[in-house]
């Protein structure tokens, strides 16, 4: 079976969608039924797909498309260039790693799409309202045109059915398949910027600089704990994630709170460096108000990190009893600060059962069965 995975996307640094596409390719490549995977990226993405995600299977070919990285160019290519590529390569199935506009009649093989979240409908401020309008339009078109859909969580499926009730009538072609976590072949490596201070303890956050991630809460709680002498001043806060609409606000908060020497923002790190951060952090914090899944949370649990996260449905679905939860209502900064204090002195719960749901062999089997049963 030849699967063409479409991952051509705007970011020029790794994001959750990119990681989903890379992990999908890796788990499918490990199966006997899949003989070839063509992973389609933009030319600006090729380098980090090849270096950050360890795509070393001979079955995986990363194909970089030479177009301008603009919204018009990307969407034009989805509508016209992608079907031409499919006609040329003749894959057995096309898997869209995120919702994008396409014309179903131009494809001779089945098209499956992954739905990560309903941000364009539930949280338009993540994009700006103009961009959110087009994202909603593309999401609607993709949901209604795809032969089958996978949702990364039950929470996402519930939201999908709320905004697109017609999905309920074709539930045999809609399935929850979790994202995978796979660091088996990754050798941990200290990020270059930390080499001189590797012994200094730190709290870790991982997420794009977007409103729903609430990274400002982590900064605020960290500042409060230091101000009230409830946190060892040697402990740093490290925020890993690609730049976004909230980058300027986060930088201003760090400056206003005089935390420039204690809060470090990193981006474009590879899996080896991320692995080291998870293994060595004193605590992982996920303060989001809305998520479709949250790969970093599962990755932190995979490495048996202590975890504090906001009390939202998707985190309960993923983390179960393996996390310490804080309330976003009331005073969320104080709530988070108290949970951090509790977590730093707590024992790490058994997380093996939690993480087994996201294992590569299990997810690969689910995808292959879904492809066969629903197409």
Tab-separated table of C-alpha atoms in Angstrom:
chain	number	residue	atom	x	y	z
A	1	UNK	CA	0.000	0.000	0.000
A	2	UNK	CA	1.297	3.446	-0.957
A	3	UNK	CA	0.098	6.260	1.329
A	4	UNK	CA	0.586	9.903	0.396
A	5	UNK	CA	0.614	12.078	3.526
A	6	UNK	CA	0.095	15.795	2.926
A	7	UNK	CA	1.967	17.953	5.443
A	8	UNK	CA	2.593	21.086	3.354
A	9	UNK	CA	1.946	23.850	5.854
A	10	UNK	CA	2.925	27.461	6.543
A	11	UNK	CA	5.305	27.098	9.563
A	12	UNK	CA	9.020	27.149	8.827
A	13	UNK	CA	9.727	25.482	12.185
A	14	UNK	CA	8.271	22.283	13.697
A	15	UNK	CA	4.705	22.412	15.036
A	16	UNK	CA	2.226	19.895	16.410
A	17	UNK	CA	0.690	19.320	12.974
A	18	UNK	CA	4.134	18.623	11.523
A	19	UNK	CA	4.888	16.210	14.341
A	20	UNK	CA	1.563	14.440	13.738
A	21	UNK	CA	2.402	13.979	10.045
A	22	UNK	CA	5.907	12.712	10.795
A	23	UNK	CA	4.653	10.319	13.478
A	24	UNK	CA	1.919	9.053	11.149
A	25	UNK	CA	4.524	8.319	8.482
A	26	UNK	CA	6.806	6.560	10.969
A	27	UNK	CA	4.140	4.324	12.458
A	28	UNK	CA	2.780	3.311	9.033
A	29	UNK	CA	6.301	2.591	7.764
A	30	UNK	CA	6.724	-0.003	10.511
A	31	UNK	CA	3.880	-2.126	9.130
A	32	UNK	CA	4.172	-4.842	6.469
A	33	UNK	CA	1.090	-3.686	4.578
A	34	UNK	CA	2.537	-0.237	3.794
A	35	UNK	CA	5.262	-0.379	1.166
A	36	UNK	CA	5.746	3.345	0.489
A	37	UNK	CA	4.942	6.671	2.130
A	38	UNK	CA	5.281	9.935	0.273
A	39	UNK	CA	5.397	12.743	2.828
A	40	UNK	CA	4.568	15.972	1.006
A	41	UNK	CA	5.945	19.177	2.525
A	42	UNK	CA	6.766	22.673	1.390
A	43	UNK	CA	10.355	23.233	0.308
A	44	UNK	CA	10.765	25.448	3.401
A	45	UNK	CA	9.825	22.463	5.597
A	46	UNK	CA	12.080	19.818	4.092
A	47	UNK	CA	15.076	20.500	6.302
A	48	UNK	CA	13.332	20.230	9.645
A	49	UNK	CA	11.296	17.198	8.584
A	50	UNK	CA	14.508	15.400	7.701
A	51	UNK	CA	16.531	16.545	10.715
A	52	UNK	CA	14.038	17.029	13.552
A	53	UNK	CA	11.842	13.944	13.222
A	54	UNK	CA	14.264	11.092	12.439
A	55	UNK	CA	12.481	9.865	9.319
A	56	UNK	CA	15.065	7.177	8.584
A	57	UNK	CA	12.829	4.465	7.124
A	58	UNK	CA	13.605	3.553	3.514
A	59	UNK	CA	9.852	3.507	2.900
A	60	UNK	CA	9.478	7.243	3.608
A	61	UNK	CA	10.228	9.794	0.920
A	62	UNK	CA	10.030	13.454	1.920
A	63	UNK	CA	8.922	15.419	-1.139
A	64	UNK	CA	9.372	19.200	-0.966
A	65	UNK	CA	7.067	21.287	-3.166
A	66	UNK	CA	8.643	24.398	-4.671
A	67	UNK	CA	6.006	27.105	-4.270
A	68	UNK	CA	5.869	30.456	-2.504
A	69	UNK	CA	4.996	30.136	1.169
A	70	UNK	CA	1.936	32.369	0.981
A	71	UNK	CA	-1.693	31.585	1.737
A	72	UNK	CA	-2.730	32.081	-1.895
A	73	UNK	CA	0.061	29.876	-3.263
A	74	UNK	CA	-0.521	27.089	-0.746
A	75	UNK	CA	-4.295	26.964	-1.253
A	76	UNK	CA	-3.939	27.149	-5.038
A	77	UNK	CA	-1.565	24.181	-4.863
A	78	UNK	CA	-3.992	22.219	-2.667
A	79	UNK	CA	-6.757	22.779	-5.199
A	80	UNK	CA	-4.776	22.115	-8.384
A	81	UNK	CA	-1.203	20.970	-7.712
A	82	UNK	CA	-2.062	18.227	-5.209
A	83	UNK	CA	-4.480	16.341	-7.492
A	84	UNK	CA	-1.902	16.531	-10.288
A	85	UNK	CA	0.718	15.047	-7.955
A	86	UNK	CA	-1.675	12.274	-6.914
A	87	UNK	CA	-2.412	11.489	-10.565
A	88	UNK	CA	1.333	11.268	-11.197
A	89	UNK	CA	2.281	9.127	-8.176
A	90	UNK	CA	-0.881	6.970	-8.048
A	91	UNK	CA	-0.981	6.311	-4.284
A	92	UNK	CA	-3.603	3.988	-2.847
A	93	UNK	CA	-4.776	6.622	-0.381
A	94	UNK	CA	-4.208	10.294	0.436
A	95	UNK	CA	-4.092	11.303	4.093
A	96	UNK	CA	-4.382	15.031	4.798
A	97	UNK	CA	-2.559	15.712	8.053
A	98	UNK	CA	-4.813	18.734	8.725
A	99	UNK	CA	-7.957	20.211	7.109
A	100	UNK	CA	-7.243	21.904	3.798
A	101	UNK	CA	-9.296	22.851	0.740
A	102	UNK	CA	-9.485	20.259	-2.036
A	103	UNK	CA	-11.773	19.199	-4.880
A	104	UNK	CA	-12.774	15.577	-4.260
A	105	UNK	CA	-13.727	14.863	-7.880
A	106	UNK	CA	-10.124	15.444	-8.950
A	107	UNK	CA	-8.835	12.514	-6.872
A	108	UNK	CA	-8.992	8.936	-8.133
A	109	UNK	CA	-8.195	7.436	-4.719
A	110	UNK	CA	-9.782	7.824	-1.258
A	111	UNK	CA	-8.985	10.914	0.838
A	112	UNK	CA	-8.764	10.762	4.636
A	113	UNK	CA	-8.250	13.862	6.784
A	114	UNK	CA	-7.155	14.317	10.393
A	115	UNK	CA	-9.162	16.773	12.496
A	116	UNK	CA	-7.036	18.120	15.332
A	117	UNK	CA	-9.359	20.695	16.849
A	118	UNK	CA	-12.212	23.087	16.192
A	119	UNK	CA	-10.218	26.252	16.913
A	120	UNK	CA	-11.599	28.163	13.892
A	121	UNK	CA	-15.089	27.743	15.372
A	122	UNK	CA	-14.392	27.772	19.122
A	123	UNK	CA	-11.353	30.028	19.405
A	124	UNK	CA	-11.129	32.342	16.346
A	125	UNK	CA	-8.905	34.810	18.238
A	126	UNK	CA	-6.113	32.277	17.808
A	127	UNK	CA	-5.875	33.303	14.166
A	128	UNK	CA	-7.472	36.723	13.928
A	129	UNK	CA	-11.086	36.871	12.794
A	130	UNK	CA	-10.325	37.330	9.084
A	131	UNK	CA	-8.045	34.292	8.977
A	132	UNK	CA	-10.456	32.335	11.168
A	133	UNK	CA	-13.221	32.884	8.582
A	134	UNK	CA	-11.168	31.181	5.888
A	135	UNK	CA	-10.030	28.450	8.271
A	136	UNK	CA	-13.677	27.692	9.091
A	137	UNK	CA	-14.456	27.584	5.386
A	138	UNK	CA	-11.604	25.173	4.679
A	139	UNK	CA	-12.543	23.032	7.678
A	140	UNK	CA	-16.149	22.818	6.499
A	141	UNK	CA	-15.117	21.927	2.962
A	142	UNK	CA	-12.647	19.289	4.154
A	143	UNK	CA	-15.089	17.648	6.572
A	144	UNK	CA	-17.779	17.376	3.905
A	145	UNK	CA	-15.489	16.257	1.057
A	146	UNK	CA	-13.276	13.672	2.774
A	147	UNK	CA	-14.125	10.002	2.402
A	148	UNK	CA	-13.249	9.437	6.039
A	149	UNK	CA	-12.066	11.427	9.053
A	150	UNK	CA	-9.865	10.680	12.025
A	151	UNK	CA	-10.097	12.788	15.180
A	152	UNK	CA	-7.142	12.973	17.543
A	153	UNK	CA	-9.345	12.674	20.643
A	154	UNK	CA	-12.891	12.008	21.813
A	155	UNK	CA	-13.031	15.664	22.858
A	156	UNK	CA	-12.318	16.709	19.271
A	157	UNK	CA	-14.926	14.294	17.918
A	158	UNK	CA	-17.530	15.680	20.334
A	159	UNK	CA	-16.746	19.201	19.136
A	160	UNK	CA	-16.842	18.089	15.509
A	161	UNK	CA	-20.312	16.620	15.940
A	162	UNK	CA	-21.485	19.772	17.719
A	163	UNK	CA	-20.455	22.025	14.820
A	164	UNK	CA	-21.093	19.525	12.021
A	165	UNK	CA	-24.113	17.400	13.088
A	166	UNK	CA	-24.151	15.636	9.721
A	167	UNK	CA	-21.037	13.751	10.835
A	168	UNK	CA	-23.206	11.645	13.138
A	169	UNK	CA	-24.869	10.003	10.120
A	170	UNK	CA	-21.542	8.605	8.870
A	171	UNK	CA	-19.943	7.537	12.129
A	172	UNK	CA	-18.578	4.377	10.500
A	173	UNK	CA	-16.245	6.690	8.579
A	174	UNK	CA	-15.212	8.816	11.541
A	175	UNK	CA	-12.912	7.418	14.221
A	176	UNK	CA	-10.895	8.614	17.187
A	177	UNK	CA	-7.240	7.667	16.728
A	178	UNK	CA	-4.826	9.246	19.166
A	179	UNK	CA	-1.528	10.807	18.199
A	180	UNK	CA	1.472	8.608	18.889
A	181	UNK	CA	4.536	9.172	21.011
A	182	UNK	CA	7.693	7.517	19.785
A	183	UNK	CA	11.152	8.313	21.120
A	184	UNK	CA	12.589	4.782	20.908
A	185	UNK	CA	15.389	5.682	18.517
A	186	UNK	CA	16.074	9.149	19.888
A	187	UNK	CA	19.310	9.862	21.726
A	188	UNK	CA	18.839	12.739	24.196
A	189	UNK	CA	21.024	15.767	23.571
A	190	UNK	CA	21.429	18.957	25.594
A	191	UNK	CA	20.149	21.970	23.633
A	192	UNK	CA	23.127	24.049	22.561
A	193	UNK	CA	21.944	27.151	24.422
A	194	UNK	CA	21.866	25.193	27.701
A	195	UNK	CA	25.257	23.525	27.484
A	196	UNK	CA	26.897	25.962	29.917
A	197	UNK	CA	24.049	25.783	32.436
A	198	UNK	CA	22.879	22.193	32.043
A	199	UNK	CA	22.962	21.589	35.800
A	200	UNK	CA	20.493	24.374	36.553
A	201	UNK	CA	17.006	22.934	37.320
A	202	UNK	CA	14.020	24.052	35.284
A	203	UNK	CA	10.272	23.910	34.777
A	204	UNK	CA	9.207	23.150	31.202
A	205	UNK	CA	6.352	24.364	28.990
A	206	UNK	CA	5.925	23.325	25.349
A	207	UNK	CA	3.490	25.059	23.021
A	208	UNK	CA	3.092	27.532	20.194
A	209	UNK	CA	2.792	31.170	21.183
A	210	UNK	CA	-0.996	31.263	20.779
A	211	UNK	CA	-3.742	32.580	23.024
A	212	UNK	CA	-5.259	29.205	23.914
A	213	UNK	CA	-1.925	27.912	25.252
A	214	UNK	CA	-2.031	30.375	28.187
A	215	UNK	CA	1.746	30.502	28.410
A	216	UNK	CA	1.359	33.831	30.197
A	217	UNK	CA	-0.148	31.912	33.141
A	218	UNK	CA	3.043	29.892	33.461
A	219	UNK	CA	5.102	33.073	33.485
A	220	UNK	CA	2.773	34.717	36.008
A	221	UNK	CA	2.707	31.715	38.344
A	222	UNK	CA	6.480	31.355	38.101
A	223	UNK	CA	6.932	35.049	38.978
A	224	UNK	CA	4.506	34.749	41.912
A	225	UNK	CA	6.304	31.734	43.359
A	226	UNK	CA	9.650	33.522	43.153
A	227	UNK	CA	8.220	36.708	44.667
A	228	UNK	CA	6.733	34.800	47.613
A	229	UNK	CA	9.903	32.717	48.091
A	230	UNK	CA	8.020	29.495	47.388
A	231	UNK	CA	10.398	28.455	44.635
A	232	UNK	CA	14.141	27.964	44.631
A	233	UNK	CA	15.518	30.939	42.697
A	234	UNK	CA	17.918	28.665	40.819
A	235	UNK	CA	14.970	27.045	39.008
A	236	UNK	CA	14.404	28.452	35.529
A	237	UNK	CA	11.305	28.415	33.353
A	238	UNK	CA	11.911	27.134	29.809
A	239	UNK	CA	9.213	27.674	27.177
A	240	UNK	CA	9.615	25.706	23.944
A	241	UNK	CA	7.456	26.581	20.955
A	242	UNK	CA	7.281	28.318	17.619
A	243	UNK	CA	6.630	32.047	17.489
A	244	UNK	CA	3.074	33.254	17.043
A	245	UNK	CA	0.535	35.973	17.807
A	246	UNK	CA	1.360	35.946	21.527
A	247	UNK	CA	5.140	36.168	21.211
A	248	UNK	CA	5.294	39.918	21.769
A	249	UNK	CA	2.980	39.768	24.801
A	250	UNK	CA	5.015	36.963	26.352
A	251	UNK	CA	8.268	38.855	25.812
A	252	UNK	CA	6.775	41.978	27.372
A	253	UNK	CA	5.578	40.018	30.430
A	254	UNK	CA	9.032	38.559	30.933
A	255	UNK	CA	10.569	42.018	30.722
A	256	UNK	CA	7.997	43.691	32.998
A	257	UNK	CA	8.448	40.998	35.644
A	258	UNK	CA	12.257	41.295	35.411
A	259	UNK	CA	12.591	37.627	34.509
A	260	UNK	CA	14.956	37.992	31.566
A	261	UNK	CA	17.666	35.934	33.279
A	262	UNK	CA	15.281	33.250	34.492
A	263	UNK	CA	12.816	32.587	31.642
A	264	UNK	CA	14.151	31.180	28.402
A	265	UNK	CA	12.098	30.833	25.200
A	266	UNK	CA	13.343	28.260	22.678
A	267	UNK	CA	12.127	27.278	19.219
A	268	UNK	CA	13.153	24.981	16.372
A	269	UNK	CA	14.718	22.332	18.603
A	270	UNK	CA	14.931	18.747	17.385
A	271	UNK	CA	13.569	15.578	18.986
A	272	UNK	CA	16.881	14.749	20.664
A	273	UNK	CA	16.921	18.110	22.440
A	274	UNK	CA	13.236	17.868	23.315
A	275	UNK	CA	13.839	14.405	24.718
A	276	UNK	CA	16.570	15.780	26.994
A	277	UNK	CA	14.284	18.557	28.232
A	278	UNK	CA	11.487	16.135	29.142
A	279	UNK	CA	13.918	13.801	30.894
A	280	UNK	CA	15.551	16.530	32.945
A	281	UNK	CA	12.779	18.964	33.837
A	282	UNK	CA	11.627	19.119	37.434
A	283	UNK	CA	8.082	19.666	36.252
A	284	UNK	CA	6.091	19.967	33.024
A	285	UNK	CA	3.288	22.552	32.906
A	286	UNK	CA	0.417	22.660	30.389
A	287	UNK	CA	-1.903	25.594	31.206
A	288	UNK	CA	-4.057	25.608	28.021
A	289	UNK	CA	-7.681	26.682	27.995
A	290	UNK	CA	-8.462	24.697	24.836
A	291	UNK	CA	-6.753	21.815	23.039
A	292	UNK	CA	-7.705	19.223	20.476
A	293	UNK	CA	-5.101	16.835	21.836
A	294	UNK	CA	-1.721	18.050	23.172
A	295	UNK	CA	1.215	15.980	22.012
A	296	UNK	CA	3.632	17.621	24.511
A	297	UNK	CA	1.487	16.442	27.427
A	298	UNK	CA	1.680	12.827	26.248
A	299	UNK	CA	5.407	13.205	25.579
A	300	UNK	CA	5.946	14.462	29.121
A	301	UNK	CA	4.005	11.490	30.510
A	302	UNK	CA	6.033	9.164	28.268
A	303	UNK	CA	9.190	10.354	30.015
A	304	UNK	CA	7.558	10.097	33.467
A	305	UNK	CA	7.774	13.822	34.076
A	306	UNK	CA	5.761	15.328	36.879
A	307	UNK	CA	2.857	17.127	35.202
A	308	UNK	CA	0.647	20.047	36.168
A	309	UNK	CA	-2.080	20.937	33.692
A	310	UNK	CA	-5.300	22.891	33.482
A	311	UNK	CA	-8.487	21.047	34.329
A	312	UNK	CA	-10.022	20.815	30.849
A	313	UNK	CA	-11.748	17.760	29.306
A	314	UNK	CA	-8.992	16.790	26.874
A	315	UNK	CA	-6.343	16.783	29.589
A	316	UNK	CA	-8.533	14.561	31.762
A	317	UNK	CA	-9.028	12.293	28.726
A	318	UNK	CA	-5.276	12.056	28.127
A	319	UNK	CA	-3.787	12.313	31.600
A	320	UNK	CA	-6.416	10.626	33.754
A	321	UNK	CA	-4.929	10.312	37.270
A	322	UNK	CA	-1.344	10.829	36.090
A	323	UNK	CA	-1.459	14.642	36.363
A	324	UNK	CA	-2.091	17.329	38.952
A	325	UNK	CA	-4.834	19.646	37.700
A	326	UNK	CA	-5.477	23.314	38.415
A	327	UNK	CA	-8.644	25.367	37.906
A	328	UNK	CA	-8.718	28.079	35.259
A	329	UNK	CA	-11.587	29.772	37.091
A	330	UNK	CA	-11.090	32.296	39.868
A	331	UNK	CA	-7.432	33.279	40.074
A	332	UNK	CA	-5.731	30.916	37.596
A	333	UNK	CA	-2.230	32.238	38.298
A	334	UNK	CA	-2.555	31.554	42.023
A	335	UNK	CA	-4.232	28.188	41.316
A	336	UNK	CA	-1.372	27.200	39.039
A	337	UNK	CA	1.237	28.395	41.522
A	338	UNK	CA	-0.302	26.262	44.278
A	339	UNK	CA	-0.399	23.200	42.003
A	340	UNK	CA	3.253	23.695	41.048
A	341	UNK	CA	4.187	23.813	44.723
A	342	UNK	CA	2.251	20.600	45.362
A	343	UNK	CA	3.690	18.831	42.329
A	344	UNK	CA	7.315	19.633	43.110
A	345	UNK	CA	7.089	17.666	46.360
A	346	UNK	CA	4.734	14.920	45.157
A	347	UNK	CA	5.658	11.408	44.038
A	348	UNK	CA	5.401	10.644	40.327
A	349	UNK	CA	2.314	8.468	39.662
A	350	UNK	CA	2.464	5.293	37.551
A	351	UNK	CA	2.083	6.509	33.966
A	352	UNK	CA	2.662	3.264	32.028
A	353	UNK	CA	-1.021	2.465	31.577
A	354	UNK	CA	-1.740	6.026	30.460
A	355	UNK	CA	0.992	6.012	27.808
A	356	UNK	CA	0.185	2.562	26.386
A	357	UNK	CA	-2.785	4.084	24.535
A	358	UNK	CA	-0.397	6.164	22.434
A	359	UNK	CA	2.127	3.452	21.523
A	360	UNK	CA	3.216	3.282	17.890
A	361	UNK	CA	2.203	-0.363	17.135
A	362	UNK	CA	-1.268	0.179	18.589
A	363	UNK	CA	-1.891	3.367	16.614
A	364	UNK	CA	-0.505	1.890	13.378
A	365	UNK	CA	-2.914	-1.047	13.655
A	366	UNK	CA	-5.837	1.304	14.235
A	367	UNK	CA	-4.972	3.370	11.155
A	368	UNK	CA	-4.595	0.358	8.865
A	369	UNK	CA	-7.842	-1.188	10.078
A	370	UNK	CA	-9.615	2.125	9.611
A	371	UNK	CA	-8.275	2.544	6.083
A	372	UNK	CA	-9.528	-0.930	5.145
A	373	UNK	CA	-12.888	-0.774	6.927
A	374	UNK	CA	-14.001	2.734	6.014
A	375	UNK	CA	-12.807	3.170	2.424
